[in-house]
mmCIF file of C-alpha atoms and ligand atoms in Angstrom:
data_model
loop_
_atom_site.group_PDB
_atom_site.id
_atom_site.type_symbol
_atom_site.label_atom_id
_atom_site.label_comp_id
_atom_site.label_asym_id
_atom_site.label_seq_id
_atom_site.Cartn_x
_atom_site.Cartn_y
_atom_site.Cartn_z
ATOM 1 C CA UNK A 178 0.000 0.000 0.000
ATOM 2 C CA UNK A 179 1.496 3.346 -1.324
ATOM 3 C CA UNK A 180 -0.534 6.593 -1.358
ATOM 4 C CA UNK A 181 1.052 9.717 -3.024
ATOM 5 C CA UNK A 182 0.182 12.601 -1.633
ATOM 6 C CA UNK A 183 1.142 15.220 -4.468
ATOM 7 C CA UNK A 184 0.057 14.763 -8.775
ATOM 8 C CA UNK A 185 -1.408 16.544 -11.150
ATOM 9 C CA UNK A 186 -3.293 16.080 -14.477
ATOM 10 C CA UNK A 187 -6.163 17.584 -17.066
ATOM 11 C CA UNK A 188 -8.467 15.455 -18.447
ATOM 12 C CA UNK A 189 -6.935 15.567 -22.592
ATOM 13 C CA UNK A 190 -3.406 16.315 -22.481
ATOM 14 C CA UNK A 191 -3.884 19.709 -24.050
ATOM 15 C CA UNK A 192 -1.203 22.544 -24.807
ATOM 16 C CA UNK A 193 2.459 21.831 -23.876
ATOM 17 C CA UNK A 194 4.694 23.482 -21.174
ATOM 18 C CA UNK A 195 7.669 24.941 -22.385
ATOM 19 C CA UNK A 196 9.672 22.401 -22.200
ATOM 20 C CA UNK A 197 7.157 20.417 -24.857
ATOM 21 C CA UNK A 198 5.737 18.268 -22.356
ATOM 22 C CA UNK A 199 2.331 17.786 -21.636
ATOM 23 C CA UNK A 200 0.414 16.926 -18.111
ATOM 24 C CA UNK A 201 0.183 13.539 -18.126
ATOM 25 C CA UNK A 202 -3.816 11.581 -18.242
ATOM 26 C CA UNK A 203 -5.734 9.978 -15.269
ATOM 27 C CA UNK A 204 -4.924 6.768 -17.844
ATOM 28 C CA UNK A 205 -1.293 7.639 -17.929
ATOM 29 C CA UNK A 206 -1.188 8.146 -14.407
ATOM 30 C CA UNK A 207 -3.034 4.962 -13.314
ATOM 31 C CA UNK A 208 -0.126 3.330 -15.593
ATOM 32 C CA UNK A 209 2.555 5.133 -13.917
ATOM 33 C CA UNK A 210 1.194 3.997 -10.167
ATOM 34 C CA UNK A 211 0.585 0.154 -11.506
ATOM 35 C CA UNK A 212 4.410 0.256 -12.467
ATOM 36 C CA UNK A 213 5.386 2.237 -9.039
ATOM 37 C CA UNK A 214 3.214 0.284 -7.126
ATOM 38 C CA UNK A 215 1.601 3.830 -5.819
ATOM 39 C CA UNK A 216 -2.171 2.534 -4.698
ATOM 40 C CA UNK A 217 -3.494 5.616 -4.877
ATOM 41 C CA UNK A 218 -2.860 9.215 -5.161
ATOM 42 C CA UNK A 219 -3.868 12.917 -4.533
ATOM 43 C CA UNK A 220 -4.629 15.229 -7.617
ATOM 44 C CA UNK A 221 -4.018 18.445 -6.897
ATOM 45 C CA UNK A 222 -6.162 20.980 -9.170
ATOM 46 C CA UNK A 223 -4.041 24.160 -10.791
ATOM 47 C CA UNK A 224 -5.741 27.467 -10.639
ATOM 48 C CA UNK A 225 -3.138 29.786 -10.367
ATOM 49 C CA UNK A 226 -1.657 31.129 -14.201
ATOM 50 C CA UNK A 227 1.747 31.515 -12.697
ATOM 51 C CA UNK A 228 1.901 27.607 -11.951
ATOM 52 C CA UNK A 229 0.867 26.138 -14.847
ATOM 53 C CA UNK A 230 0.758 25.917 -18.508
ATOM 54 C CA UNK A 231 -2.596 24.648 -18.502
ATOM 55 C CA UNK A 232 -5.220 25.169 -15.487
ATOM 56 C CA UNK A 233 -7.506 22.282 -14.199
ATOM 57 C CA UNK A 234 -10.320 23.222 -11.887
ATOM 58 C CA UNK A 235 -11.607 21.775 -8.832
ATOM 59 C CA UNK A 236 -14.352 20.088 -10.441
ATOM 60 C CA UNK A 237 -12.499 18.202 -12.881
ATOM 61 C CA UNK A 238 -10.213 16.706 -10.791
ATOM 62 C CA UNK A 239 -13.577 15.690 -8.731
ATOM 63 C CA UNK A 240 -14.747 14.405 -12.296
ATOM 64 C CA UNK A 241 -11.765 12.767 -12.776
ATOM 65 C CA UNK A 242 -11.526 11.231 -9.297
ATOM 66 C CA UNK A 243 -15.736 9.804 -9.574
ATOM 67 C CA UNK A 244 -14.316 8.279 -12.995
ATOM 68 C CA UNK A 245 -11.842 5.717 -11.267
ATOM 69 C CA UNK A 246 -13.016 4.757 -7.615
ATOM 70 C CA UNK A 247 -10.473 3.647 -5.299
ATOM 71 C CA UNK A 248 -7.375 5.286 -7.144
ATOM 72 C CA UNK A 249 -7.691 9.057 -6.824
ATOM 73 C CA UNK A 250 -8.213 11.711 -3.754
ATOM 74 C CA UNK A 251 -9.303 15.069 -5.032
ATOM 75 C CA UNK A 252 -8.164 18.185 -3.216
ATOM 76 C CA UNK A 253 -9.277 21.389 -3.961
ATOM 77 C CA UNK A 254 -7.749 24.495 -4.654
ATOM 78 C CA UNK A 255 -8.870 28.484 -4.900
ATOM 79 C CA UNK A 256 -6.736 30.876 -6.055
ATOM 80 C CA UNK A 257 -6.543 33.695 -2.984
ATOM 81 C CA UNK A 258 -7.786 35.977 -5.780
ATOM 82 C CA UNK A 259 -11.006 34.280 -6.064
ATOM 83 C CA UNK A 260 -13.934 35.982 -6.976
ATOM 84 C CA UNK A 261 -13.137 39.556 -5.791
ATOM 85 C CA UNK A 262 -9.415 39.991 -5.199
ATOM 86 C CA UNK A 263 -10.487 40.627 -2.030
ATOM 87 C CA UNK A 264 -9.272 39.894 1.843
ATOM 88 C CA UNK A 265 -13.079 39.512 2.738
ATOM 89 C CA UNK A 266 -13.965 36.977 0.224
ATOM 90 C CA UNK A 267 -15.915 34.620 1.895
ATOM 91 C CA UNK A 268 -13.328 31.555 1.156
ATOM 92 C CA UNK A 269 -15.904 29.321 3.289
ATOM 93 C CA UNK A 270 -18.509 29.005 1.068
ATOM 94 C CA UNK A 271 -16.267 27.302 -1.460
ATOM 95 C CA UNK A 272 -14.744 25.115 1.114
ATOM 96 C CA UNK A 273 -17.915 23.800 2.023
ATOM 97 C CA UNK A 274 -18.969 23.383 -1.169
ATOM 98 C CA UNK A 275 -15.436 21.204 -2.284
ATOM 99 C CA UNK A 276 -15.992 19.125 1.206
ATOM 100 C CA UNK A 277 -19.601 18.315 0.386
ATOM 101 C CA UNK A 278 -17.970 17.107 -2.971
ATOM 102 C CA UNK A 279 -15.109 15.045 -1.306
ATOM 103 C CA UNK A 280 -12.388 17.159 -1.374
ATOM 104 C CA UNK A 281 -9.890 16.130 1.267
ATOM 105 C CA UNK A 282 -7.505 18.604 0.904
ATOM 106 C CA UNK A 283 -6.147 22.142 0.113
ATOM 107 C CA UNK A 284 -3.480 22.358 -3.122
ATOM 108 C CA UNK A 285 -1.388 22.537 -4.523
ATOM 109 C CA UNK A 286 -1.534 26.920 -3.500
ATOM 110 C CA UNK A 287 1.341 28.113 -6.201
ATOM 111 C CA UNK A 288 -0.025 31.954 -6.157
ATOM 112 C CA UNK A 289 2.800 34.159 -6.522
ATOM 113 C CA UNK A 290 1.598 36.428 -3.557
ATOM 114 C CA UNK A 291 3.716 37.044 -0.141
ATOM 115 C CA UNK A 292 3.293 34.275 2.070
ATOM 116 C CA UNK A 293 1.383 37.147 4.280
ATOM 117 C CA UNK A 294 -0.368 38.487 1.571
ATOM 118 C CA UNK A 295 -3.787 39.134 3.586
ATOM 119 C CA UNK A 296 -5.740 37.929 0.815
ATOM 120 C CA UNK A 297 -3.217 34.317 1.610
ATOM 121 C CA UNK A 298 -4.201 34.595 4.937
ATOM 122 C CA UNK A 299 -7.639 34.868 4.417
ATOM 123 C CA UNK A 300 -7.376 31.436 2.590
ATOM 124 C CA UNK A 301 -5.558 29.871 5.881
ATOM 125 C CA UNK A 302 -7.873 31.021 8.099
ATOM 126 C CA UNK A 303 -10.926 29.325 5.782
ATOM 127 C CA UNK A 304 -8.914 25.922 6.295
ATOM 128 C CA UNK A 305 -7.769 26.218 9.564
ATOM 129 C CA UNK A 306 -11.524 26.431 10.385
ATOM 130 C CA UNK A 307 -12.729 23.172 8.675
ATOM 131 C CA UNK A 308 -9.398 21.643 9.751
ATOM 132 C CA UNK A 309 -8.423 21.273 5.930
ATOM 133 C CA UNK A 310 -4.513 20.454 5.137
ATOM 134 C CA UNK A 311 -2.902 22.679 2.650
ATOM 135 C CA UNK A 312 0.140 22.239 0.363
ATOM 136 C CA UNK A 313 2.029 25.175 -0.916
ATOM 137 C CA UNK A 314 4.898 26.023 -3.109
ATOM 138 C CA UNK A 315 7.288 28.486 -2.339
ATOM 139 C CA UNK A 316 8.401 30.763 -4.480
ATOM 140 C CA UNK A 317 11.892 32.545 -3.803
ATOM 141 C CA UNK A 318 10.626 36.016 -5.542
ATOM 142 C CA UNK A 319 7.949 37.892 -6.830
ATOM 143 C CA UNK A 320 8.150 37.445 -10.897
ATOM 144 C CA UNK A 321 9.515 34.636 -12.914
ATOM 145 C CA UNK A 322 8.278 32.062 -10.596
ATOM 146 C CA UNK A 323 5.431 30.637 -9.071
ATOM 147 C CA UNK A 324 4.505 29.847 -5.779
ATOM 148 C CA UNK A 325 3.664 31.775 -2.143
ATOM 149 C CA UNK A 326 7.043 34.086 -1.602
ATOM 150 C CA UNK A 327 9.315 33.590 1.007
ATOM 151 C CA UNK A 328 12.490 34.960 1.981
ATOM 152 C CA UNK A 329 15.766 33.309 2.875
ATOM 153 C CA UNK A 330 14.976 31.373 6.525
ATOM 154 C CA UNK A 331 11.483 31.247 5.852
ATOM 155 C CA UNK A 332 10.488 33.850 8.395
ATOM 156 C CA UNK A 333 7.025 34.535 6.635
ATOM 157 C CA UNK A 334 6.556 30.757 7.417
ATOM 158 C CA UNK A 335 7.121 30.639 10.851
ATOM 159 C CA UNK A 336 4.647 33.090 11.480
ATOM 160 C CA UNK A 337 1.738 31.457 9.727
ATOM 161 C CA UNK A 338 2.714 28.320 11.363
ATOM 162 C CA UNK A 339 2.312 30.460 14.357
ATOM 163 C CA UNK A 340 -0.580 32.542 13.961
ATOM 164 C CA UNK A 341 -2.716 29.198 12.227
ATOM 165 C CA UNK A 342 -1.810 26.650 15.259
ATOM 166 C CA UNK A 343 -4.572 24.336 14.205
ATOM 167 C CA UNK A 344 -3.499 24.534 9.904
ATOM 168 C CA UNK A 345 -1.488 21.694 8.935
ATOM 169 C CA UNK A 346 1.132 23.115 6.517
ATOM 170 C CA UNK A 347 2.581 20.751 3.817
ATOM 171 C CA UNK A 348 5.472 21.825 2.729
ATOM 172 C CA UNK A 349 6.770 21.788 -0.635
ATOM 173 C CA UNK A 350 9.407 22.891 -3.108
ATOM 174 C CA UNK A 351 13.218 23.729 -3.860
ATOM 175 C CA UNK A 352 13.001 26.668 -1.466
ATOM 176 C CA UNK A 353 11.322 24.502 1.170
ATOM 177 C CA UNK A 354 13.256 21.963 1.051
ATOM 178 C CA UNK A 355 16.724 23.423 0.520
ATOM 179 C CA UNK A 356 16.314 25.178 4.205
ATOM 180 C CA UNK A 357 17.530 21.498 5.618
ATOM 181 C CA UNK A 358 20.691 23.166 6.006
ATOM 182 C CA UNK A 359 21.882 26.218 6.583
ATOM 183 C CA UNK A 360 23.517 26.799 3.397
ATOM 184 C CA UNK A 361 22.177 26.771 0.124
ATOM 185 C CA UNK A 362 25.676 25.465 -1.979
ATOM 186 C CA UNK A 363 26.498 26.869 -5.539
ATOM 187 C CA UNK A 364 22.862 25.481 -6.217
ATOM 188 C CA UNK A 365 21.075 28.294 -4.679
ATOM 189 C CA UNK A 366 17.933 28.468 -2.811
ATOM 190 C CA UNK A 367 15.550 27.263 -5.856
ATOM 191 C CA UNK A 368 17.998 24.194 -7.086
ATOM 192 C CA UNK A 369 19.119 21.106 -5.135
ATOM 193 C CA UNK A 370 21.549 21.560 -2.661
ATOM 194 C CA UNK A 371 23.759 18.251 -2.491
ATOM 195 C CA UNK A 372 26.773 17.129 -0.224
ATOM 196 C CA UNK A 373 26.345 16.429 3.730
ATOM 197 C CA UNK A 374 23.585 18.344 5.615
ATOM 198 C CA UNK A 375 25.391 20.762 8.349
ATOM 199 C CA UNK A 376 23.537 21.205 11.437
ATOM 200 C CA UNK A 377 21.613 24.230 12.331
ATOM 201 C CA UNK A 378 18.992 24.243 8.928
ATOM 202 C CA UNK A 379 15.948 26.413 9.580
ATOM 203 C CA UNK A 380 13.747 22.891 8.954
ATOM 204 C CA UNK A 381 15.014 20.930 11.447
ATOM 205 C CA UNK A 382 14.365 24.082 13.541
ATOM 206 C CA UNK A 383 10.730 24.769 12.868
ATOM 207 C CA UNK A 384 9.605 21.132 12.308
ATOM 208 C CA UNK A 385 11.018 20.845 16.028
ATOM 209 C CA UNK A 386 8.658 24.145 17.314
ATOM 210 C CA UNK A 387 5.370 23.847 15.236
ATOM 211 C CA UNK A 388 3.696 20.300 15.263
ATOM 212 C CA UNK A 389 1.696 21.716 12.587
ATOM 213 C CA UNK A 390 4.574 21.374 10.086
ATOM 214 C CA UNK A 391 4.423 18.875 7.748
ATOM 215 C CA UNK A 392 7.111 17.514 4.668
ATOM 216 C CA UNK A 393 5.597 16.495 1.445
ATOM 217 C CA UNK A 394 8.298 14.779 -0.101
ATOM 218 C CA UNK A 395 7.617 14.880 -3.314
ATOM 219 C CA UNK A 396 9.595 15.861 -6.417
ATOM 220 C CA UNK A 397 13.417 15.913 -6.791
ATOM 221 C CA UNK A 398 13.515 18.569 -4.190
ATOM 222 C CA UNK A 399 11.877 16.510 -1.418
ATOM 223 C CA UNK A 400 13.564 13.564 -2.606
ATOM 224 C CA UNK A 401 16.982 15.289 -2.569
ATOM 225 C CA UNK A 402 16.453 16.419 1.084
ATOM 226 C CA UNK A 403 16.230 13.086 2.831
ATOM 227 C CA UNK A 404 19.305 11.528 0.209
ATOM 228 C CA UNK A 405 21.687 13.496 -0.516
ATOM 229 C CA UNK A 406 23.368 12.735 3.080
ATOM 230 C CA UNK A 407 21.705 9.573 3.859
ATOM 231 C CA UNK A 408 22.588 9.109 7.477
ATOM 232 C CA UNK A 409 21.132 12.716 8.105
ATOM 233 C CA UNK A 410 18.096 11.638 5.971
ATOM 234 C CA UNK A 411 17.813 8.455 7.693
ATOM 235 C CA UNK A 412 17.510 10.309 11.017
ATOM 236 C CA UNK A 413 14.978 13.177 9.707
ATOM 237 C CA UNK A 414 12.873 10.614 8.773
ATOM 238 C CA UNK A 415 13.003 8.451 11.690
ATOM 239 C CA UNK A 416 12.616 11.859 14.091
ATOM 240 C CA UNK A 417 9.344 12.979 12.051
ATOM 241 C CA UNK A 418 8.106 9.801 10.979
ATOM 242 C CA UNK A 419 4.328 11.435 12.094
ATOM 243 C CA UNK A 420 4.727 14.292 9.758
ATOM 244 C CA UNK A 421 5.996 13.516 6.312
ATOM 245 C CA UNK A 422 4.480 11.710 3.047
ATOM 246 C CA UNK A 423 5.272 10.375 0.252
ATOM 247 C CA UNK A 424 4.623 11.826 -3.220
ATOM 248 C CA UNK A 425 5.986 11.929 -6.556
ATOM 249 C CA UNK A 426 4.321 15.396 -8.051
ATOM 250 C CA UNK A 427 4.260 13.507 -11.296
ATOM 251 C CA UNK A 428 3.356 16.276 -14.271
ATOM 252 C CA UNK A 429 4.154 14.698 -17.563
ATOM 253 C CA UNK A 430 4.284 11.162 -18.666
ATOM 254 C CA UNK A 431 7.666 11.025 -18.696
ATOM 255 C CA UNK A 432 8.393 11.879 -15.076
ATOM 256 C CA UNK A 433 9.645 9.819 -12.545
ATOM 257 C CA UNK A 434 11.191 9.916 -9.031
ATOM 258 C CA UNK A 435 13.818 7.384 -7.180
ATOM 259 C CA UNK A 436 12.099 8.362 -3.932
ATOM 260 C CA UNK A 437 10.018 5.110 -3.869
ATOM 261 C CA UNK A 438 12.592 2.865 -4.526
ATOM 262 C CA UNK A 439 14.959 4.884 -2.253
ATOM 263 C CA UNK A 440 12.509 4.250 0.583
ATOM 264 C CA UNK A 441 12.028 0.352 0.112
ATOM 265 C CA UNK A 442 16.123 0.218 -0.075
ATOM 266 C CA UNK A 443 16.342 1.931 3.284
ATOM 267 C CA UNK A 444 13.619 -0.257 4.632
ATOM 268 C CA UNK A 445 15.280 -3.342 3.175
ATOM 269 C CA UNK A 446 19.096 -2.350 4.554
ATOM 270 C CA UNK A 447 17.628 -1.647 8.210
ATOM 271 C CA UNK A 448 18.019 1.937 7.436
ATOM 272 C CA UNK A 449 14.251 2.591 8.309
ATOM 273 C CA UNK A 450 12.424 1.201 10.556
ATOM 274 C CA UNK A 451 9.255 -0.516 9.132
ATOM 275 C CA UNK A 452 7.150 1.853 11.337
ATOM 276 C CA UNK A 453 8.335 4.486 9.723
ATOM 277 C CA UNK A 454 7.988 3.638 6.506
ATOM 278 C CA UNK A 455 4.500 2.833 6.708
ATOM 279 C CA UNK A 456 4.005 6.194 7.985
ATOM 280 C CA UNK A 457 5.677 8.282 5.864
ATOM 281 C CA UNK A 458 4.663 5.989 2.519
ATOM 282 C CA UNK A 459 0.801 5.805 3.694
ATOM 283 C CA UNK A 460 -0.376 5.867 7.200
ATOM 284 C CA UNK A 461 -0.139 9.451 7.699
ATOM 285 C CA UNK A 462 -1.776 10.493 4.834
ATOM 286 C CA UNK A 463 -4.508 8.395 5.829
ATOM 287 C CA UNK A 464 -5.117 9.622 8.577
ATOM 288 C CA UNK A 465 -4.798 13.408 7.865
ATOM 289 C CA UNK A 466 -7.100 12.928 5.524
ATOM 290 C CA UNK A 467 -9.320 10.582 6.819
ATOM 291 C CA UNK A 468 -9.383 8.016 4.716
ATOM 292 C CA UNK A 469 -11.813 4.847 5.549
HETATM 293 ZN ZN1 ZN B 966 3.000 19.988 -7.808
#
């Protein structure tokens, strides 16, 4: 039993990105999981321009999730310009709405606001009230980038994770995930870091003061975090075992991540303890998400 907390896809494969790729189909991604052995997986709308190449909406990932029982988990997403552009829009009323639906989540936010932004905030606050997880991206700067913006040390962070005790943040992202250490490297906040993990990263800090911190470890950034100093990896995952997931954030067909088969090694060498893994690969996200 796998369950990936972090994919995306449209229903017809539509325009490309860039880089000529396209999202990749529920069909594609059903035979992606069969060959990963992922059981089932979050889809994660896009509704904010600066994210994607090619928005899908709440309700058809909800379509797309009633189409193949058992294998999907819709989230839903708003844009914190929703409607009116506007720190009073009632974000309830669409909450409701999504968790009526099925919706067991908040995400993927990619909004290229301030993490502060008070039309963000507004957004938290909706969650934190209907005790609905959110994943974000962080962006490092406003402009050629997506995601909620940050500075170096995630200050802007810590006091959300402060000021919304009862939100569980899921963290995501090369600028999330690079503040394991305390030092970026040559790759800079937005790459991947590599080499041994010094001590005194601002993660290690505020997963350590805010229980509502959570890891999603998906993509190469999460991935690289927990690998590319094993031992330390080893540890962070044994220390947090409550509060991180798996995920892939599989886009295009053509993706894929060593994270699963990184885990099962470190299970397999005695690396991980079998509780853990469970956790981390699917017991946590069932039960922040309340799964039956
Ligand atoms: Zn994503």
């Amino acid at each position: 039993m796998i369950i990936d907390i972090h994919m995306h896809t449209v229903h017809k494969a539509g325009i490309t990105r860039a880089n000529g790729e396209t999202y990749a189909t529920p069909e594609q991604l059903l035979e992606i999981m069969d060959r990963m052995g992922i059981t089932q997986a979050v889809l994660l709308p896009e509704v904010s321009p600066e994210g994607s190449h090619c928005l899908s909406s709440t309700e058809e990932i909800l379509e797309i999730a009633r189409h193949f029982p058992g294998r999907f988990i819709p989230f839903c997403n708003m844009d914190p310009r929703i409607e009116l552009n506007s720190p009073q829009t009632d974000m309830g009323r669409f909450l409701d709405y999504y968790l009526a639906q099925g919706c067991k989540g908040l995400g993927e936010i990619t909004a290229n606001l301030p993490f502060d932004d008070p039309r963000v905030e507004n957004l938290f606050d909706a969650c934190q009230s209907r005790d609905l997880p959110v994943i974000f991206h962080i962006g490092p700067q406003e402009g050629g980038c997506y995601g909620l913006v940050d500075d170096p040390g995630l200050p802007k962070l810590e006091r959300a994770l402060a000021r919304f005790p009862r939100l569980k943040f899921l963290g995501h992202s090369q600028p999330f995930w690079a503040e394991i250490a305390p030092d970026y490297g040559e790759a800079g906040r937005n790459g991947y870091p590599s080499g041994p993990v010094k001590p005194g990263g601002r993660l290690p800090e505020l997963f350590a003061r805010y229980p509502n911190l959570y890891g999603d470890l998906s993509a190469g950034s999460g991935y690289n975090a927990v690998s590319r100093d094993p031992e330390f990896g080893y540890h962070f995952m044994e220390t947090y075992q409550d509060r991180l997931l798996f995920g892939t954030d599989i886009c295009a067909p053509s993706n894929d991540t060593p994270l699963a088969r990184y885990l099962a090694a470190a299970l397999a060498e005695g690396k991980l303890s079998l509780q853990a893994y469970e956790k981390i690969t699917w017991r946590n996200a069932a039960l922040l998400l309340r799964l039956e």
